[in-house]
Amino acid sequence: MPPDHTTNTALRRLDRASMARLVANDIPDGSFVNLGIGLPVLVAGQLPPGREIILHSENGILGMGPLGPGKDPDPDLVNASKEPVSLLAGASISDSALSFTMMRGGHLDLSVLGGLEVSAQGDLANWHTNVPNAIPGVGGAMDLAIGAKRAFVMMEHQTRDGRPKIVERCSLPLTGAGVVDRIYTDLAVIDVKPDGLWVQAMAEGLTREQLQARTGAPLRWMQDCRTLPVNA
């Protein structure tokens, strides 16, 4: 079935906080995690209490925390998205060379990245839109996609004009080939496996046919596929 390239304003979708909470709850205790620019930075505010998760920022912070209510931001202490952060007990600061060595050397358990396209094979495109005169945003995405032990992608399921962002093959320049382990969107959580894309969970009120129509690659459903509550 060809994907439906039209948007459906009546369709109920997960909000960004709910997406971030799903990702945060799936991060194992004791993990070293990099949160990419864009949607992934929201995960920092949704980490479960009592779980030790060490956040890394590519600009040289290990042990990053939220700013906290009522605290004045330090203009010299920001994450890779230029947002103010705090340092947790035991945190360290390094130069970019050492920070990228952590990323490239397999020392991070997980990277959470934004995405423009993800293919059925787990290929990721997230640094260039192919729009003429657009400024590419490579950053550390390639290093994170390849260097981390696992990669989650957090993105909207469709573009603003209704085209699917999960596709059979990426049409945009690749960040990494076969690097994505799981996709979190405003409609579903999808695992990338050797035999294809498996839906682990989907938004309440959404049918399998509706989800498939908005996806540019064949989907399969886990036997215990969960229903995700959607805020009104």
Tab-separated table of N, CA and C in Angstrom, residues 55-202:
chain	number	residue	atom	x	y	z
A	55	LEU	N	24.449	11.889	31.530
A	55	LEU	CA	24.252	12.558	30.249
A	55	LEU	C	25.551	13.195	29.760
A	56	HIS	N	25.823	12.984	28.481
A	56	HIS	CA	27.014	13.517	27.830
A	56	HIS	C	26.585	14.536	26.776
A	57	SER	N	27.336	15.615	26.683
A	57	SER	CA	27.104	16.616	25.644
A	57	SER	C	28.358	16.742	24.803
A	58	GLU	N	28.191	16.787	23.492
A	58	GLU	CA	29.354	16.739	22.611
A	58	GLU	C	30.271	17.949	22.746
A	59	ASN	N	29.777	19.035	23.354
A	59	ASN	CA	30.646	20.191	23.551
A	59	ASN	C	31.504	20.056	24.808
A	60	GLY	N	31.493	18.863	25.456
A	60	GLY	CA	32.479	18.598	26.489
A	60	GLY	C	31.976	18.462	27.904
A	61	ILE	N	30.723	18.035	28.114
A	61	ILE	CA	30.193	17.854	29.464
A	61	ILE	C	29.841	16.385	29.667
A	62	LEU	N	30.228	15.842	30.793
A	62	LEU	CA	29.824	14.502	31.202
A	62	LEU	C	29.267	14.614	32.618
A	63	GLY	N	27.982	14.277	32.784
A	63	GLY	CA	27.323	14.464	34.072
A	63	GLY	C	26.477	15.725	34.093
A	64	MET	N	25.752	15.927	32.998
A	64	MET	CA	24.932	17.127	32.810
A	64	MET	C	23.573	16.942	33.481
A	65	GLY	N	23.044	18.038	34.040
A	65	GLY	CA	21.730	18.000	34.657
A	65	GLY	C	20.894	19.195	34.252
A	66	PRO	N	19.616	19.213	34.650
A	66	PRO	CA	18.755	20.357	34.322
A	66	PRO	C	19.158	21.594	35.112
A	67	LEU	N	18.740	22.746	34.639
A	67	LEU	CA	19.089	23.994	35.312
A	67	LEU	C	18.441	24.073	36.689
A	68	GLY	N	17.191	23.631	36.798
A	68	GLY	CA	16.498	23.668	38.085
A	68	GLY	C	15.716	24.953	38.254
A	69	PRO	N	14.568	24.878	38.917
A	69	PRO	CA	13.726	26.071	39.089
A	69	PRO	C	14.400	27.112	39.979
A	70	GLY	N	14.271	28.360	39.556
A	70	GLY	CA	14.782	29.467	40.358
A	70	GLY	C	16.275	29.697	40.277
A	71	LYS	N	16.984	28.897	39.473
A	71	LYS	CA	18.430	29.069	39.372
A	71	LYS	C	18.775	29.933	38.170
A	72	ASP	N	19.719	30.833	38.356
A	72	ASP	CA	20.156	31.698	37.264
A	72	ASP	C	21.089	30.918	36.327
A	73	PRO	N	20.880	31.021	35.028
A	73	PRO	CA	21.749	30.289	34.093
A	73	PRO	C	23.154	30.864	34.064
A	74	ASP	N	24.119	29.970	33.904
A	74	ASP	CA	25.510	30.369	33.696
A	74	ASP	C	25.740	30.424	32.190
A	75	PRO	N	26.021	31.590	31.631
A	75	PRO	CA	26.163	31.700	30.170
A	75	PRO	C	27.293	30.845	29.606
A	76	ASP	N	28.210	30.412	30.475
A	76	ASP	CA	29.321	29.575	30.012
A	76	ASP	C	29.035	28.088	30.168
A	77	LEU	N	27.849	27.736	30.658
A	77	LEU	CA	27.526	26.329	30.892
A	77	LEU	C	26.260	25.975	30.112
A	78	VAL	N	26.461	25.476	28.897
A	78	VAL	CA	25.340	25.151	28.013
A	78	VAL	C	25.576	23.781	27.377
A	79	ASN	N	24.495	23.181	26.906
A	79	ASN	CA	24.623	21.919	26.177
A	79	ASN	C	24.866	22.199	24.697
A	80	ALA	N	24.862	21.142	23.876
A	80	ALA	CA	25.152	21.304	22.448
A	80	ALA	C	24.080	22.101	21.725
A	81	SER	N	22.894	22.226	22.347
A	81	SER	CA	21.822	23.041	21.762
A	81	SER	C	21.849	24.474	22.250
A	82	LYS	N	22.914	24.839	22.960
A	82	LYS	CA	23.104	26.194	23.515
A	82	LYS	C	22.065	26.520	24.582
A	83	GLU	N	21.544	25.500	25.265
A	83	GLU	CA	20.586	25.688	26.343
A	83	GLU	C	21.305	25.570	27.686
A	84	PRO	N	20.919	26.396	28.663
A	84	PRO	CA	21.607	26.356	29.968
A	84	PRO	C	21.359	25.037	30.693
A	85	VAL	N	22.407	24.511	31.322
A	85	VAL	CA	22.321	23.261	32.070
A	85	VAL	C	23.064	23.428	33.391
A	86	SER	N	23.034	22.379	34.207
A	86	SER	CA	23.797	22.365	35.448
A	86	SER	C	24.732	21.171	35.436
A	87	LEU	N	25.629	21.134	36.408
A	87	LEU	CA	26.535	20.002	36.565
A	87	LEU	C	26.116	19.211	37.799
A	88	LEU	N	25.959	17.898	37.637
A	88	LEU	CA	25.640	17.039	38.765
A	88	LEU	C	26.910	16.682	39.522
A	89	ALA	N	26.756	16.169	40.724
A	89	ALA	CA	27.915	15.771	41.529
A	89	ALA	C	28.744	14.738	40.763
A	90	GLY	N	30.052	14.988	40.669
A	90	GLY	CA	30.935	14.079	39.941
A	90	GLY	C	31.088	14.395	38.471
A	91	ALA	N	30.447	15.460	38.008
A	91	ALA	CA	30.518	15.827	36.590
A	91	ALA	C	31.929	16.284	36.214
A	92	SER	N	32.199	16.213	34.913
A	92	SER	CA	33.494	16.674	34.417
A	92	SER	C	33.300	17.455	33.123
A	93	ILE	N	34.266	18.308	32.834
A	93	ILE	CA	34.255	19.104	31.609
A	93	ILE	C	35.563	18.835	30.856
A	94	SER	N	35.440	18.648	29.547
A	94	SER	CA	36.612	18.368	28.730
A	94	SER	C	36.603	19.247	27.486
A	95	ASP	N	37.704	19.207	26.733
A	95	ASP	CA	37.697	19.886	25.446
A	95	ASP	C	36.981	19.014	24.410
A	96	SER	N	36.742	19.571	23.254
A	96	SER	CA	35.992	18.850	22.223
A	96	SER	C	36.720	17.600	21.741
A	97	ALA	N	38.056	17.655	21.722
A	97	ALA	CA	38.817	16.500	21.242
A	97	ALA	C	38.556	15.279	22.115
A	98	LEU	N	38.578	15.459	23.440
A	98	LEU	CA	38.328	14.341	24.343
A	98	LEU	C	36.860	13.920	24.290
A	99	SER	N	35.962	14.897	24.175
A	99	SER	CA	34.542	14.588	24.092
A	99	SER	C	34.233	13.724	22.877
A	100	PHE	N	34.833	14.074	21.727
A	100	PHE	CA	34.603	13.291	20.517
A	100	PHE	C	35.308	11.939	20.581
A	101	THR	N	36.383	11.844	21.355
A	101	THR	CA	37.012	10.544	21.564
A	101	THR	C	36.074	9.612	22.320
A	102	MET	N	35.352	10.146	23.291
A	102	MET	CA	34.340	9.347	23.996
A	102	MET	C	33.290	8.842	23.014
A	103	MET	N	32.857	9.714	22.107
A	103	MET	CA	31.807	9.369	21.151
A	103	MET	C	32.287	8.326	20.151
A	104	ARG	N	33.493	8.519	19.641
A	104	ARG	CA	34.009	7.660	18.576
A	104	ARG	C	34.555	6.333	19.105
A	105	GLY	N	34.901	6.308	20.396
A	105	GLY	CA	35.577	5.139	20.952
A	105	GLY	C	34.658	4.090	21.540
A	106	GLY	N	33.351	4.228	21.350
A	106	GLY	CA	32.425	3.222	21.858
A	106	GLY	C	32.178	3.314	23.356
A	107	HIS	N	32.398	4.488	23.948
A	107	HIS	CA	32.244	4.651	25.393
A	107	HIS	C	30.826	5.059	25.796
A	108	LEU	N	29.998	5.428	24.845
A	108	LEU	CA	28.616	5.799	25.144
A	108	LEU	C	27.702	4.600	24.911
A	109	ASP	N	26.815	4.361	25.869
A	109	ASP	CA	25.877	3.247	25.735
A	109	ASP	C	24.772	3.549	24.731
A	110	LEU	N	24.393	4.823	24.641
A	110	LEU	CA	23.232	5.171	23.823
A	110	LEU	C	23.361	6.599	23.310
A	111	SER	N	22.958	6.812	22.079
A	111	SER	CA	22.758	8.162	21.558
A	111	SER	C	21.298	8.294	21.152
A	112	VAL	N	20.701	9.423	21.497
A	112	VAL	CA	19.328	9.738	21.098
A	112	VAL	C	19.425	10.880	20.099
A	113	LEU	N	19.026	10.622	18.860
A	113	LEU	CA	19.224	11.568	17.770
A	113	LEU	C	17.903	11.981	17.153
A	114	GLY	N	17.857	13.181	16.611
A	114	GLY	CA	16.733	13.577	15.783
A	114	GLY	C	16.891	12.974	14.398
A	115	GLY	N	15.825	13.017	13.601
A	115	GLY	CA	15.905	12.422	12.277
A	115	GLY	C	15.084	13.156	11.245
A	116	LEU	N	15.590	13.171	10.018
A	116	LEU	CA	14.821	13.636	8.863
A	116	LEU	C	14.209	12.451	8.127
A	117	GLU	N	14.970	11.356	8.047
A	117	GLU	CA	14.486	10.102	7.461
A	117	GLU	C	15.172	8.929	8.163
A	118	VAL	N	14.427	7.832	8.312
A	118	VAL	CA	14.999	6.556	8.743
A	118	VAL	C	14.483	5.493	7.789
A	119	SER	N	15.385	4.632	7.313
A	119	SER	CA	14.977	3.596	6.364
A	119	SER	C	14.613	2.307	7.087
A	120	ALA	N	14.020	1.381	6.340
A	120	ALA	CA	13.638	0.083	6.883
A	120	ALA	C	14.856	-0.715	7.329
A	121	GLN	N	16.038	-0.362	6.838
A	121	GLN	CA	17.269	-1.050	7.219
A	121	GLN	C	17.983	-0.356	8.386
A	122	GLY	N	17.378	0.707	8.918
A	122	GLY	CA	18.003	1.433	10.014
A	122	GLY	C	18.985	2.492	9.587
A	123	ASP	N	18.995	2.869	8.299
A	123	ASP	CA	19.824	3.982	7.849
A	123	ASP	C	19.232	5.283	8.385
A	124	LEU	N	20.092	6.217	8.745
A	124	LEU	CA	19.651	7.498	9.291
A	124	LEU	C	20.134	8.654	8.434
A	125	ALA	N	19.224	9.577	8.129
A	125	ALA	CA	19.557	10.851	7.480
A	125	ALA	C	19.053	11.961	8.394
A	126	ASN	N	19.973	12.800	8.875
A	126	ASN	CA	19.518	13.867	9.776
A	126	ASN	C	20.363	15.138	9.710
A	127	TRP	N	21.195	15.272	8.658
A	127	TRP	CA	22.073	16.441	8.657
A	127	TRP	C	21.869	17.388	7.483
A	128	HIS	N	21.121	16.992	6.474
A	128	HIS	CA	20.922	17.876	5.312
A	128	HIS	C	19.555	17.593	4.685
A	129	THR	N	18.817	18.662	4.409
A	129	THR	CA	17.476	18.527	3.841
A	129	THR	C	17.480	18.478	2.320
A	130	ASN	N	18.626	18.728	1.691
A	130	ASN	CA	18.733	18.827	0.228
A	130	ASN	C	18.017	20.041	-0.345
A	131	VAL	N	17.565	20.938	0.511
A	131	VAL	CA	16.958	22.184	0.035
A	131	VAL	C	18.080	23.094	-0.458
A	132	PRO	N	17.942	23.686	-1.660
A	132	PRO	CA	19.002	24.554	-2.181
A	132	PRO	C	19.351	25.679	-1.209
A	133	ASN	N	20.653	25.894	-1.036
A	133	ASN	CA	21.194	26.949	-0.176
A	133	ASN	C	20.979	26.701	1.313
A	134	ALA	N	20.446	25.531	1.681
A	134	ALA	CA	20.293	25.213	3.104
A	134	ALA	C	21.662	24.971	3.725
A	135	ILE	N	21.798	25.387	4.969
A	135	ILE	CA	23.067	25.205	5.678
A	135	ILE	C	23.056	23.816	6.323
A	136	PRO	N	23.984	22.937	5.953
A	136	PRO	CA	23.996	21.595	6.551
A	136	PRO	C	24.355	21.649	8.028
A	137	GLY	N	23.815	20.723	8.792
A	137	GLY	CA	24.064	20.694	10.228
A	137	GLY	C	24.685	19.389	10.661
A	138	VAL	N	25.922	19.143	10.243
A	138	VAL	CA	26.568	17.861	10.534
A	138	VAL	C	26.801	17.698	12.024
A	139	GLY	N	27.482	18.648	12.663
A	139	GLY	CA	27.764	18.538	14.081
A	139	GLY	C	28.462	17.224	14.398
A	140	GLY	N	28.034	16.581	15.482
A	140	GLY	CA	28.626	15.304	15.861
A	140	GLY	C	27.740	14.121	15.554
A	141	ALA	N	26.712	14.323	14.729
A	141	ALA	CA	25.720	13.268	14.509
A	141	ALA	C	26.342	11.996	13.943
A	142	MET	N	27.252	12.129	12.998
A	142	MET	CA	27.862	10.942	12.394
A	142	MET	C	28.673	10.161	13.423
A	143	ASP	N	29.404	10.885	14.265
A	143	ASP	CA	30.201	10.233	15.304
A	143	ASP	C	29.307	9.522	16.317
A	144	LEU	N	28.196	10.153	16.672
A	144	LEU	CA	27.269	9.565	17.639
A	144	LEU	C	26.539	8.359	17.062
A	145	ALA	N	26.148	8.460	15.806
A	145	ALA	CA	25.400	7.367	15.179
A	145	ALA	C	26.253	6.114	15.061
A	146	ILE	N	27.528	6.301	14.779
A	146	ILE	CA	28.424	5.163	14.583
A	146	ILE	C	29.057	4.702	15.898
A	147	GLY	N	29.395	5.669	16.774
A	147	GLY	CA	30.191	5.343	17.946
A	147	GLY	C	29.436	4.781	19.122
A	148	ALA	N	28.184	5.191	19.325
A	148	ALA	CA	27.424	4.700	20.478
A	148	ALA	C	27.031	3.238	20.276
A	149	LYS	N	26.872	2.521	21.376
A	149	LYS	CA	26.523	1.106	21.295
A	149	LYS	C	25.111	0.903	20.738
A	150	ARG	N	24.208	1.834	21.022
A	150	ARG	CA	22.846	1.785	20.475
A	150	ARG	C	22.441	3.193	20.071
A	151	ALA	N	21.518	3.297	19.119
A	151	ALA	CA	21.027	4.600	18.675
A	151	ALA	C	19.501	4.582	18.608
A	152	PHE	N	18.887	5.525	19.313
A	152	PHE	CA	17.450	5.761	19.225
A	152	PHE	C	17.245	7.029	18.400
A	153	VAL	N	16.199	7.051	17.588
A	153	VAL	CA	15.835	8.251	16.843
A	153	VAL	C	14.476	8.738	17.317
A	154	MET	N	14.388	10.034	17.561
A	154	MET	CA	13.168	10.667	18.060
A	154	MET	C	12.757	11.739	17.055
A	155	MET	N	11.583	11.585	16.439
A	155	MET	CA	11.169	12.512	15.382
A	155	MET	C	9.662	12.419	15.164
A	156	GLU	N	9.088	13.403	14.470
A	156	GLU	CA	7.710	13.294	14.040
A	156	GLU	C	7.591	12.190	12.987
A	157	HIS	N	6.424	11.576	12.908
A	157	HIS	CA	6.236	10.462	11.979
A	157	HIS	C	6.189	10.937	10.533
A	158	GLN	N	5.711	12.179	10.322
A	158	GLN	CA	5.574	12.736	8.976
A	158	GLN	C	6.158	14.144	8.920
A	159	THR	N	6.470	14.583	7.709
A	159	THR	CA	6.892	15.960	7.501
A	159	THR	C	5.677	16.877	7.592
A	160	ARG	N	5.912	18.169	7.553
A	160	ARG	CA	4.809	19.128	7.654
A	160	ARG	C	3.815	18.991	6.504
A	161	ASP	N	4.307	18.544	5.335
A	161	ASP	CA	3.389	18.371	4.208
A	161	ASP	C	2.878	16.931	4.091
A	162	GLY	N	3.076	16.140	5.136
A	162	GLY	CA	2.453	14.820	5.193
A	162	GLY	C	3.253	13.674	4.619
A	163	ARG	N	4.492	13.912	4.181
A	163	ARG	CA	5.298	12.809	3.644
A	163	ARG	C	5.870	11.977	4.786
A	164	PRO	N	5.972	10.670	4.602
A	164	PRO	CA	6.519	9.818	5.668
A	164	PRO	C	8.008	10.059	5.873
A	165	LYS	N	8.441	10.001	7.120
A	165	LYS	CA	9.856	10.123	7.435
A	165	LYS	C	10.497	8.754	7.661
A	166	ILE	N	9.657	7.732	7.814
A	166	ILE	CA	10.138	6.351	7.836
A	166	ILE	C	9.903	5.787	6.446
A	167	VAL	N	10.964	5.417	5.767
A	167	VAL	CA	10.891	5.107	4.336
A	167	VAL	C	11.602	3.790	4.027
A	168	GLU	N	11.349	3.278	2.823
A	168	GLU	CA	12.033	2.058	2.387
A	168	GLU	C	13.530	2.327	2.224
A	169	ARG	N	13.864	3.418	1.546
A	169	ARG	CA	15.253	3.839	1.396
A	169	ARG	C	15.330	5.361	1.545
A	170	CYS	N	16.353	5.837	2.212
A	170	CYS	CA	16.499	7.274	2.427
A	170	CYS	C	16.822	7.978	1.111
A	171	SER	N	16.191	9.122	0.905
A	171	SER	CA	16.490	9.942	-0.270
A	171	SER	C	17.448	11.077	0.077
A	172	LEU	N	17.641	11.335	1.364
A	172	LEU	CA	18.537	12.400	1.821
A	172	LEU	C	19.920	11.825	2.131
A	173	PRO	N	20.949	12.673	2.173
A	173	PRO	CA	22.299	12.180	2.483
A	173	PRO	C	22.340	11.475	3.834
A	174	LEU	N	23.003	10.323	3.880
A	174	LEU	CA	23.014	9.516	5.095
A	174	LEU	C	23.958	10.083	6.157
A	175	THR	N	23.517	9.946	7.392
A	175	THR	CA	24.370	10.181	8.547
A	175	THR	C	25.113	8.900	8.896
A	176	GLY	N	24.403	7.782	8.802
A	176	GLY	CA	24.992	6.478	9.073
A	176	GLY	C	24.124	5.391	8.489
A	177	ALA	N	24.747	4.293	8.071
A	177	ALA	CA	24.018	3.173	7.473
A	177	ALA	C	23.796	2.074	8.506
A	178	GLY	N	22.541	1.653	8.668
A	178	GLY	CA	22.215	0.560	9.564
A	178	GLY	C	22.508	0.831	11.022
A	179	VAL	N	22.370	2.080	11.455
A	179	VAL	CA	22.765	2.452	12.817
A	179	VAL	C	21.592	2.533	13.795
A	180	VAL	N	20.362	2.645	13.308
A	180	VAL	CA	19.213	2.911	14.178
A	180	VAL	C	18.670	1.607	14.758
A	181	ASP	N	18.477	1.602	16.080
A	181	ASP	CA	17.907	0.443	16.769
A	181	ASP	C	16.413	0.610	17.044
A	182	ARG	N	15.984	1.842	17.333
A	182	ARG	CA	14.571	2.061	17.668
A	182	ARG	C	14.175	3.469	17.247
A	183	ILE	N	12.918	3.609	16.816
A	183	ILE	CA	12.376	4.896	16.374
A	183	ILE	C	11.204	5.274	17.280
A	184	TYR	N	11.232	6.502	17.790
A	184	TYR	CA	10.126	7.048	18.582
A	184	TYR	C	9.504	8.192	17.782
A	185	THR	N	8.219	8.099	17.486
A	185	THR	CA	7.534	9.174	16.783
A	185	THR	C	6.299	9.593	17.573
A	186	ASP	N	5.581	10.563	17.045
A	186	ASP	CA	4.346	11.010	17.691
A	186	ASP	C	3.186	10.052	17.444
A	187	LEU	N	3.451	8.948	16.718
A	187	LEU	CA	2.415	7.942	16.473
A	187	LEU	C	2.779	6.557	16.981
A	188	ALA	N	4.063	6.259	17.124
A	188	ALA	CA	4.434	4.875	17.443
A	188	ALA	C	5.869	4.768	17.939
A	189	VAL	N	6.162	3.609	18.539
A	189	VAL	CA	7.528	3.191	18.859
A	189	VAL	C	7.812	1.961	18.001
A	190	ILE	N	8.872	2.023	17.207
A	190	ILE	CA	9.143	0.992	16.201
A	190	ILE	C	10.575	0.500	16.344
A	191	ASP	N	10.746	-0.800	16.474
A	191	ASP	CA	12.080	-1.403	16.528
A	191	ASP	C	12.552	-1.735	15.119
A	192	VAL	N	13.839	-1.477	14.868
A	192	VAL	CA	14.454	-1.839	13.591
A	192	VAL	C	15.184	-3.168	13.791
A	193	LYS	N	14.721	-4.212	13.111
A	193	LYS	CA	15.297	-5.544	13.255
A	193	LYS	C	15.781	-6.041	11.897
A	194	PRO	N	16.579	-7.098	11.879
A	194	PRO	CA	17.088	-7.607	10.599
A	194	PRO	C	15.994	-7.975	9.613
A	195	ASP	N	14.812	-8.357	10.123
A	195	ASP	CA	13.725	-8.741	9.225
A	195	ASP	C	12.697	-7.635	9.034
A	196	GLY	N	13.040	-6.391	9.387
A	196	GLY	CA	12.138	-5.284	9.097
A	196	GLY	C	11.787	-4.434	10.301
A	197	LEU	N	10.737	-3.644	10.140
A	197	LEU	CA	10.282	-2.693	11.150
A	197	LEU	C	9.138	-3.307	11.957
A	198	TRP	N	9.315	-3.360	13.268
A	198	TRP	CA	8.338	-3.975	14.150
A	198	TRP	C	7.765	-2.922	15.092
A	199	VAL	N	6.438	-2.763	15.056
A	199	VAL	CA	5.761	-1.784	15.909
A	199	VAL	C	5.650	-2.353	17.316
A	200	GLN	N	6.284	-1.664	18.250
A	200	GLN	CA	6.257	-2.075	19.648
A	200	GLN	C	5.085	-1.450	20.397
A	201	ALA	N	4.714	-0.219	19.991
A	201	ALA	CA	3.622	0.499	20.642
A	201	ALA	C	3.076	1.531	19.668
A	202	MET	N	1.800	1.882	19.831
A	202	MET	CA	1.202	2.892	18.961
A	202	MET	C	0.175	3.706	19.737
